[in-house]
């Protein structure tokens, strides 16, 4: 009886082993990549995703031959695996917070809350956790690519300017200008009119009185830089809103230009303040109440006529502005901490604020002046740089990934 049981047990183990072997045969290693492997199930899943996306794209292009398609998908998986291995060796990690923010952004882009987005994914028969893992892999790979390719991309100032001034650049960085001009035959008269404008006299009145062009009644229109006379293009691009330039000599006489307005997605006029402050911080030897008392004493000294810049050099705990008498330079208040921004926004020019507290400590501040600054040139350069960087990045990325592939151990297993 015991012998029969033993035989039966051996028989069941053999069946189990055969069944396990059959399951193993359903998935097999199709490539050894460095320290890792790629399974056939990965290829099939990636192929399934490609076909689903191809169908959704509703393109008129024919589907690539199956053999070629599988080869390309396998190559993509190999490159992906090599990058993930590089990330692991470099210690690249994506925190849960970063991943959660990316998933929330993905949901938002689909006009859904994260909870509804998860339900939508699962209602389509897909795994939200797998999507989350795929997004994490993409984030890791993107970080690796920035690390190995970014330092190789270089854009010179000349290259940047050439792109901005090119036809392509002008089409991508669309800025339109509305400018007016006064044309005078006599240079001395032109300089006199320019002086009057800089003194604050009205442009339209001076134009009606002095302009000697035939187009005095011409309606102003929006113009791109390519439609502005070559003589004026570089000047107009450098002008601030409301600025006058001239006299500019041409065959017709002497021109005085006035930039009335400009528009475009890279045009930005920023409200800026010129301010100074004194900061008193708390420390191991100075409590919050002591810091407040000291700033109030300094405010009292100012009220008694002592110089702001001298008191700033003596007392301020801000190393960045201390030696400059507390001056912070021209800046948008949006760049400051909320409490500091609020104080500057509400301040009267040339009046010292009451003491106030920010995350950095206790302050008194003074707004010396306000202005509207045209920072469009910087915005335009930043956008142009991003366009050129992305192009060069993609070119360098392709080269770098091919180098990584050729330098790595990869063995593709043929089907038996």
Short mmCIF file of C-alpha atoms in Angstrom, two decimals:
data_model
loop_
_atom_site.label_atom_id
_atom_site.label_comp_id
_atom_site.label_asym_id
_atom_site.label_seq_id
_atom_site.Cartn_x
_atom_site.Cartn_y
_atom_site.Cartn_z
CA UNK A 1 0.00 0.00 0.00
CA UNK A 2 2.83 2.34 0.88
CA UNK A 3 4.56 1.39 -2.37
CA UNK A 4 1.39 2.23 -4.35
CA UNK A 5 1.15 5.60 -2.63
CA UNK A 6 4.79 6.33 -3.45
CA UNK A 7 4.24 5.43 -7.11
CA UNK A 8 1.13 7.60 -7.25
CA UNK A 9 3.02 10.50 -5.65
CA UNK A 10 5.87 10.20 -8.17
CA UNK A 11 3.28 10.09 -10.98
CA UNK A 12 1.61 13.30 -9.72
CA UNK A 13 4.98 15.05 -9.39
CA UNK A 14 5.83 14.15 -12.98
CA UNK A 15 2.50 15.51 -14.21
CA UNK A 16 3.06 18.70 -12.22
CA UNK A 17 6.56 19.08 -13.60
CA UNK A 18 5.35 18.58 -17.16
CA UNK A 19 2.60 21.12 -16.64
CA UNK A 20 5.15 23.57 -15.20
CA UNK A 21 7.45 22.97 -18.14
CA UNK A 22 4.61 23.64 -20.57
CA UNK A 23 3.90 26.95 -18.81
CA UNK A 24 7.59 27.87 -18.94
CA UNK A 25 7.59 27.13 -22.67
CA UNK A 26 4.85 29.66 -23.14
CA UNK A 27 7.35 32.38 -22.21
CA UNK A 28 11.02 32.27 -23.11
CA UNK A 29 14.09 34.44 -23.11
CA UNK A 30 14.48 36.10 -26.49
CA UNK A 31 17.44 38.36 -25.69
CA UNK A 32 20.20 38.70 -23.12
CA UNK A 33 20.98 42.38 -22.66
CA UNK A 34 23.94 43.25 -20.45
CA UNK A 35 22.95 42.13 -16.96
CA UNK A 36 19.31 41.59 -17.89
CA UNK A 37 16.99 39.62 -20.13
CA UNK A 38 14.00 40.27 -22.36
CA UNK A 39 11.18 37.77 -22.40
CA UNK A 40 8.98 36.90 -25.33
CA UNK A 41 5.95 38.06 -23.34
CA UNK A 42 7.48 41.55 -23.22
CA UNK A 43 7.82 41.57 -26.98
CA UNK A 44 4.25 40.38 -27.47
CA UNK A 45 2.92 42.99 -25.05
CA UNK A 46 4.89 45.77 -26.75
CA UNK A 47 3.70 44.56 -30.15
CA UNK A 48 0.10 44.53 -28.91
CA UNK A 49 0.46 48.11 -27.69
CA UNK A 50 1.99 49.20 -31.01
CA UNK A 51 -0.84 47.65 -33.03
CA UNK A 52 -3.46 49.23 -30.76
CA UNK A 53 -1.87 52.66 -31.16
CA UNK A 54 -1.45 52.15 -34.91
CA UNK A 55 -5.14 51.36 -35.26
CA UNK A 56 -6.13 54.33 -33.09
CA UNK A 57 -4.02 56.66 -35.25
CA UNK A 58 -6.26 55.77 -38.21
CA UNK A 59 -3.39 56.36 -40.64
CA UNK A 60 -3.42 55.55 -44.33
CA UNK A 61 0.09 54.09 -44.08
CA UNK A 62 0.30 50.29 -44.44
CA UNK A 63 1.31 48.22 -41.44
CA UNK A 64 5.01 47.23 -41.58
CA UNK A 65 5.79 43.55 -42.33
CA UNK A 66 5.47 41.44 -39.17
CA UNK A 67 9.10 40.30 -39.10
CA UNK A 68 10.42 43.82 -39.56
CA UNK A 69 7.97 45.14 -36.94
CA UNK A 70 9.06 42.59 -34.35
CA UNK A 71 12.73 43.32 -35.03
CA UNK A 72 12.19 47.04 -34.49
CA UNK A 73 10.13 46.52 -31.33
CA UNK A 74 12.80 44.18 -29.95
CA UNK A 75 15.49 46.80 -30.67
CA UNK A 76 13.45 49.37 -28.77
CA UNK A 77 13.15 46.98 -25.81
CA UNK A 78 16.92 46.39 -25.89
CA UNK A 79 17.68 50.11 -25.87
CA UNK A 80 15.17 50.59 -23.06
CA UNK A 81 16.74 47.82 -20.99
CA UNK A 82 20.23 49.26 -21.45
CA UNK A 83 19.06 52.67 -20.25
CA UNK A 84 17.31 51.18 -17.22
CA UNK A 85 20.50 49.31 -16.33
CA UNK A 86 22.48 52.55 -16.69
CA UNK A 87 19.95 54.23 -14.38
CA UNK A 88 20.30 51.46 -11.80
CA UNK A 89 24.09 51.74 -11.78
CA UNK A 90 23.89 55.53 -11.46
CA UNK A 91 21.41 55.30 -8.60
CA UNK A 92 18.61 57.10 -10.46
CA UNK A 93 15.39 56.97 -8.48
CA UNK A 94 11.89 58.35 -8.91
CA UNK A 95 10.17 59.18 -5.63
CA UNK A 96 6.56 58.29 -4.98
CA UNK A 97 5.74 61.99 -4.82
CA UNK A 98 7.23 62.60 -8.28
CA UNK A 99 5.37 59.63 -9.70
CA UNK A 100 2.10 60.69 -8.08
CA UNK A 101 2.47 64.19 -9.53
CA UNK A 102 3.08 62.74 -13.00
CA UNK A 103 0.03 60.50 -12.75
CA UNK A 104 -2.09 63.44 -11.58
CA UNK A 105 -0.84 65.50 -14.52
CA UNK A 106 -1.67 62.65 -16.90
CA UNK A 107 -5.19 62.49 -15.45
CA UNK A 108 -5.55 66.27 -15.69
CA UNK A 109 -4.51 66.20 -19.36
CA UNK A 110 -7.43 63.84 -19.93
CA UNK A 111 -9.77 66.18 -18.00
CA UNK A 112 -10.19 63.62 -15.22
CA UNK A 113 -9.44 63.42 -11.53
CA UNK A 114 -6.88 60.79 -10.57
CA UNK A 115 -9.61 58.55 -9.12
CA UNK A 116 -11.71 58.80 -12.29
CA UNK A 117 -8.63 58.32 -14.46
CA UNK A 118 -7.83 55.07 -12.65
CA UNK A 119 -11.43 53.86 -13.10
CA UNK A 120 -11.31 54.75 -16.81
CA UNK A 121 -8.10 52.78 -17.33
CA UNK A 122 -9.46 49.73 -15.56
CA UNK A 123 -12.83 49.94 -17.34
CA UNK A 124 -10.94 49.44 -20.60
CA UNK A 125 -9.47 46.20 -19.28
CA UNK A 126 -6.04 47.70 -18.61
CA UNK A 127 -4.01 47.67 -15.43
CA UNK A 128 -3.56 51.02 -13.70
CA UNK A 129 -0.60 49.66 -11.74
CA UNK A 130 1.11 48.58 -14.97
CA UNK A 131 0.53 52.03 -16.45
CA UNK A 132 1.99 53.54 -13.30
CA UNK A 133 5.04 51.30 -13.62
CA UNK A 134 5.44 52.19 -17.31
CA UNK A 135 5.29 55.92 -16.49
CA UNK A 136 7.93 55.38 -13.82
CA UNK A 137 10.20 53.68 -16.35
CA UNK A 138 9.72 56.55 -18.79
CA UNK A 139 10.62 59.07 -16.10
CA UNK A 140 13.76 57.12 -15.19
CA UNK A 141 14.81 56.86 -18.83
CA UNK A 142 14.17 60.57 -19.41
CA UNK A 143 16.38 61.40 -16.42
CA UNK A 144 19.15 59.13 -17.71
CA UNK A 145 18.95 60.71 -21.16
CA UNK A 146 19.21 64.23 -19.72
CA UNK A 147 22.22 63.15 -17.73
CA UNK A 148 24.18 61.52 -20.54
CA UNK A 149 23.08 63.67 -23.49
CA UNK A 150 22.38 67.12 -22.01
CA UNK A 151 26.06 67.95 -21.29
CA UNK A 152 26.94 67.16 -24.91
CA UNK A 153 24.56 69.79 -26.34
CA UNK A 154 26.14 73.22 -26.87
CA UNK A 155 24.48 76.27 -28.43
CA UNK A 156 26.60 79.36 -29.04
CA UNK A 157 25.32 82.92 -28.73
CA UNK A 158 25.92 83.41 -32.46
CA UNK A 159 23.96 80.29 -33.31
CA UNK A 160 21.10 81.49 -31.13
CA UNK A 161 21.03 84.94 -32.75
CA UNK A 162 21.23 83.44 -36.26
CA UNK A 163 18.20 81.28 -35.53
CA UNK A 164 16.20 84.19 -34.07
CA UNK A 165 16.95 86.30 -37.16
CA UNK A 166 16.28 83.53 -39.67
CA UNK A 167 13.02 83.17 -41.59
CA UNK A 168 12.28 79.97 -39.69
CA UNK A 169 12.99 81.63 -36.37
CA UNK A 170 10.77 84.60 -37.17
CA UNK A 171 7.94 82.23 -38.09
CA UNK A 172 8.30 80.27 -34.85
CA UNK A 173 8.93 83.30 -32.64
CA UNK A 174 6.20 85.52 -34.02
CA UNK A 175 6.42 89.11 -32.77
CA UNK A 176 4.50 91.94 -34.39
CA UNK A 177 5.36 95.60 -33.93
CA UNK A 178 3.33 98.77 -34.18
CA UNK A 179 5.62 101.74 -34.57
CA UNK A 180 5.28 105.28 -35.85
CA UNK A 181 7.82 107.72 -37.18
CA UNK A 182 8.49 111.40 -37.86
CA UNK A 183 10.49 112.22 -40.98
CA UNK A 184 12.40 115.50 -41.15
CA UNK A 185 14.70 116.84 -43.86
CA UNK A 186 16.92 118.77 -41.44
CA UNK A 187 19.07 116.89 -38.90
CA UNK A 188 19.19 119.74 -36.39
CA UNK A 189 15.42 119.99 -36.40
CA UNK A 190 15.16 116.22 -35.99
CA UNK A 191 17.41 116.38 -32.90
CA UNK A 192 15.32 119.21 -31.47
CA UNK A 193 12.12 117.20 -31.93
CA UNK A 194 13.75 114.14 -30.32
CA UNK A 195 14.75 116.26 -27.32
CA UNK A 196 11.16 117.48 -26.96
CA UNK A 197 9.89 113.90 -27.06
CA UNK A 198 12.36 112.83 -24.39
CA UNK A 199 11.14 115.74 -22.28
CA UNK A 200 7.65 114.26 -22.38
CA UNK A 201 5.94 116.20 -25.16
CA UNK A 202 3.18 114.40 -27.09
CA UNK A 203 4.35 112.41 -30.12
CA UNK A 204 1.20 112.86 -32.20
CA UNK A 205 1.21 116.64 -31.71
CA UNK A 206 4.88 116.90 -32.71
CA UNK A 207 4.30 114.65 -35.69
CA UNK A 208 1.36 116.67 -36.98
CA UNK A 209 3.40 119.83 -36.61
CA UNK A 210 6.75 118.67 -38.02
CA UNK A 211 6.47 115.51 -40.11
CA UNK A 212 7.54 116.01 -43.73
CA UNK A 213 6.66 112.59 -45.12
CA UNK A 214 3.87 111.96 -47.57
CA UNK A 215 2.28 109.32 -45.34
CA UNK A 216 1.35 111.51 -42.38
CA UNK A 217 -2.22 110.14 -42.47
CA UNK A 218 -1.10 106.52 -42.90
CA UNK A 219 -2.95 104.11 -40.57
CA UNK A 220 -0.60 102.22 -38.29
CA UNK A 221 -0.63 98.46 -38.79
CA UNK A 222 0.94 95.48 -37.07
CA UNK A 223 4.12 94.40 -38.84
CA UNK A 224 6.48 91.47 -38.48
CA UNK A 225 10.17 92.25 -38.51
CA UNK A 226 10.40 90.89 -42.08
CA UNK A 227 7.96 93.61 -43.23
CA UNK A 228 9.83 96.47 -41.58
CA UNK A 229 12.38 98.42 -43.68
CA UNK A 230 15.85 96.91 -43.29
CA UNK A 231 17.19 100.24 -42.05
CA UNK A 232 14.97 99.99 -38.97
CA UNK A 233 14.85 96.24 -38.20
CA UNK A 234 17.71 95.96 -35.69
CA UNK A 235 16.69 99.20 -34.00
CA UNK A 236 13.03 98.23 -33.65
CA UNK A 237 13.94 94.82 -32.20
CA UNK A 238 15.97 96.50 -29.45
CA UNK A 239 13.43 99.21 -28.58
CA UNK A 240 11.41 99.25 -25.38
CA UNK A 241 7.70 100.11 -25.52
CA UNK A 242 7.21 103.89 -25.57
CA UNK A 243 10.85 104.48 -26.51
CA UNK A 244 12.05 106.96 -29.16
CA UNK A 245 15.08 106.37 -31.38
CA UNK A 246 16.81 108.63 -33.86
CA UNK A 247 17.64 110.59 -35.82
CA UNK A 248 18.19 107.75 -38.32
CA UNK A 249 19.45 108.95 -41.67
CA UNK A 250 18.13 107.62 -44.97
CA UNK A 251 17.88 108.89 -48.53
CA UNK A 252 14.56 110.53 -47.58
CA UNK A 253 15.90 112.45 -44.56
CA UNK A 254 16.09 111.85 -40.80
CA UNK A 255 13.67 109.51 -39.05
CA UNK A 256 12.55 109.47 -35.43
CA UNK A 257 10.97 106.13 -34.46
CA UNK A 258 8.40 105.57 -31.72
CA UNK A 259 7.50 102.03 -30.65
CA UNK A 260 3.81 102.18 -29.70
CA UNK A 261 3.08 98.50 -29.10
CA UNK A 262 4.11 94.94 -29.81
CA UNK A 263 2.47 91.55 -29.44
CA UNK A 264 3.24 87.84 -29.64
CA UNK A 265 3.60 84.78 -27.39
CA UNK A 266 7.12 85.84 -26.40
CA UNK A 267 6.14 89.44 -25.61
CA UNK A 268 6.09 90.20 -21.90
CA UNK A 269 5.99 93.52 -20.11
CA UNK A 270 6.93 93.05 -16.45
CA UNK A 271 6.13 95.31 -13.51
CA UNK A 272 9.37 95.81 -11.62
CA UNK A 273 10.43 97.60 -8.45
CA UNK A 274 13.77 98.96 -7.32
CA UNK A 275 13.88 98.26 -3.61
CA UNK A 276 16.18 97.95 -0.62
CA UNK A 277 15.71 96.26 2.74
CA UNK A 278 17.25 95.39 6.08
CA UNK A 279 16.84 91.84 7.38
CA UNK A 280 17.17 90.77 11.01
CA UNK A 281 17.12 87.01 11.51
CA UNK A 282 16.57 84.92 14.61
CA UNK A 283 19.42 82.73 15.81
CA UNK A 284 20.63 80.71 18.80
CA UNK A 285 21.46 83.97 20.58
CA UNK A 286 18.59 86.10 19.25
CA UNK A 287 14.96 85.19 19.84
CA UNK A 288 12.08 86.21 17.60
CA UNK A 289 11.00 88.93 20.02
CA UNK A 290 14.57 90.27 20.19
CA UNK A 291 14.77 90.32 16.38
CA UNK A 292 11.50 92.23 16.21
CA UNK A 293 12.71 94.71 18.83
CA UNK A 294 15.96 95.32 16.92
CA UNK A 295 14.19 95.95 13.59
CA UNK A 296 11.89 98.43 15.35
CA UNK A 297 14.92 100.23 16.78
CA UNK A 298 16.47 100.42 13.31
CA UNK A 299 13.21 101.81 11.95
CA UNK A 300 13.34 104.47 14.66
CA UNK A 301 16.91 105.37 13.67
CA UNK A 302 15.72 105.88 10.08
CA UNK A 303 12.92 108.12 11.30
CA UNK A 304 15.55 110.19 13.11
CA UNK A 305 17.44 110.77 9.87
CA UNK A 306 20.11 108.07 9.85
CA UNK A 307 21.03 106.76 6.39
CA UNK A 308 19.36 103.56 5.21
CA UNK A 309 22.48 102.28 3.41
CA UNK A 310 24.68 102.74 6.50
CA UNK A 311 22.22 100.95 8.78
CA UNK A 312 21.91 98.12 6.23
CA UNK A 313 25.69 97.62 6.21
CA UNK A 314 25.79 97.66 10.01
CA UNK A 315 22.80 95.47 10.86
CA UNK A 316 21.38 93.52 7.90
CA UNK A 317 21.68 89.73 7.94
CA UNK A 318 21.20 89.50 4.15
CA UNK A 319 24.71 88.85 2.75
CA UNK A 320 23.51 89.38 -0.80
CA UNK A 321 22.48 93.00 -0.32
CA UNK A 322 24.24 94.07 2.88
CA UNK A 323 27.34 95.56 1.22
CA UNK A 324 25.16 97.37 -1.35
CA UNK A 325 23.33 99.24 1.37
CA UNK A 326 20.42 96.80 1.22
CA UNK A 327 19.68 97.39 -2.47
CA UNK A 328 18.10 94.44 -4.31
CA UNK A 329 18.19 95.85 -7.84
CA UNK A 330 15.32 95.96 -10.32
CA UNK A 331 13.09 92.91 -10.10
CA UNK A 332 9.53 91.68 -10.34
CA UNK A 333 8.00 91.22 -6.89
CA UNK A 334 6.78 87.79 -8.05
CA UNK A 335 10.32 86.54 -7.43
CA UNK A 336 10.13 87.32 -3.71
CA UNK A 337 8.62 85.40 -0.80
CA UNK A 338 4.86 86.08 -0.34
CA UNK A 339 5.18 88.34 2.72
CA UNK A 340 7.99 90.33 1.11
CA UNK A 341 6.08 90.65 -2.16
CA UNK A 342 2.98 91.88 -0.33
CA UNK A 343 4.97 94.53 1.53
CA UNK A 344 6.62 95.84 -1.64
CA UNK A 345 3.38 95.80 -3.66
CA UNK A 346 1.64 97.89 -0.98
CA UNK A 347 4.59 100.23 -0.30
CA UNK A 348 4.62 103.91 -1.24
CA UNK A 349 7.71 105.03 -3.16
CA UNK A 350 10.44 106.48 -0.90
CA UNK A 351 8.62 105.53 2.31
CA UNK A 352 10.06 102.86 4.61
CA UNK A 353 7.58 100.11 5.40
CA UNK A 354 6.61 99.19 8.95
CA UNK A 355 8.52 96.13 10.24
CA UNK A 356 7.14 92.89 8.83
CA UNK A 357 8.00 89.22 9.10
CA UNK A 358 8.73 86.72 6.32
CA UNK A 359 10.02 83.17 6.32
CA UNK A 360 13.55 84.62 6.49
CA UNK A 361 13.10 86.93 9.47
CA UNK A 362 12.08 90.52 10.25
CA UNK A 363 12.37 93.22 7.58
CA UNK A 364 11.93 96.85 6.83
CA UNK A 365 11.95 97.78 3.15
CA UNK A 366 11.78 100.80 0.89
CA UNK A 367 10.65 100.98 -2.73
CA UNK A 368 12.84 103.50 -4.54
CA UNK A 369 11.10 103.34 -7.92
CA UNK A 370 8.72 101.39 -10.12
CA UNK A 371 8.78 100.70 -13.84
CA UNK A 372 7.37 98.54 -16.62
CA UNK A 373 10.20 96.60 -18.23
CA UNK A 374 10.02 94.90 -21.61
CA UNK A 375 11.66 91.50 -21.04
CA UNK A 376 10.47 90.09 -24.38
CA UNK A 377 14.03 89.73 -25.68
CA UNK A 378 14.91 87.36 -22.83
CA UNK A 379 11.69 85.39 -23.29
CA UNK A 380 12.35 85.14 -27.02
CA UNK A 381 15.92 83.94 -26.46
CA UNK A 382 14.77 81.36 -23.94
CA UNK A 383 12.17 79.98 -26.36
CA UNK A 384 14.68 79.93 -29.23
CA UNK A 385 17.18 78.15 -26.99
CA UNK A 386 14.59 75.50 -26.05
CA UNK A 387 13.79 74.87 -29.73
CA UNK A 388 17.45 74.51 -30.72
CA UNK A 389 18.28 72.47 -27.61
CA UNK A 390 15.46 70.01 -28.30
CA UNK A 391 16.63 69.52 -31.89
CA UNK A 392 20.25 69.00 -30.95
CA UNK A 393 19.24 66.83 -28.01
CA UNK A 394 17.29 64.45 -30.23
CA UNK A 395 20.14 64.26 -32.76
CA UNK A 396 22.71 63.59 -30.05
CA UNK A 397 20.38 61.16 -28.26
CA UNK A 398 20.10 58.93 -31.33
CA UNK A 399 23.88 58.85 -31.70
CA UNK A 400 24.44 58.20 -27.98
CA UNK A 401 21.91 55.36 -27.84
CA UNK A 402 23.45 53.68 -30.88
CA UNK A 403 26.87 53.95 -29.25
CA UNK A 404 25.46 52.45 -26.05
CA UNK A 405 23.94 49.60 -28.08
CA UNK A 406 27.15 48.81 -29.97
CA UNK A 407 29.28 48.87 -26.80
CA UNK A 408 26.98 46.56 -24.81
CA UNK A 409 26.68 42.81 -24.73
CA UNK A 410 23.48 41.77 -26.50
CA UNK A 411 22.60 38.23 -27.55
CA UNK A 412 19.36 37.67 -29.44
CA UNK A 413 18.00 34.13 -29.09
CA UNK A 414 16.58 32.60 -32.26
CA UNK A 415 13.36 30.68 -32.17
CA UNK A 416 13.92 26.93 -31.99
#
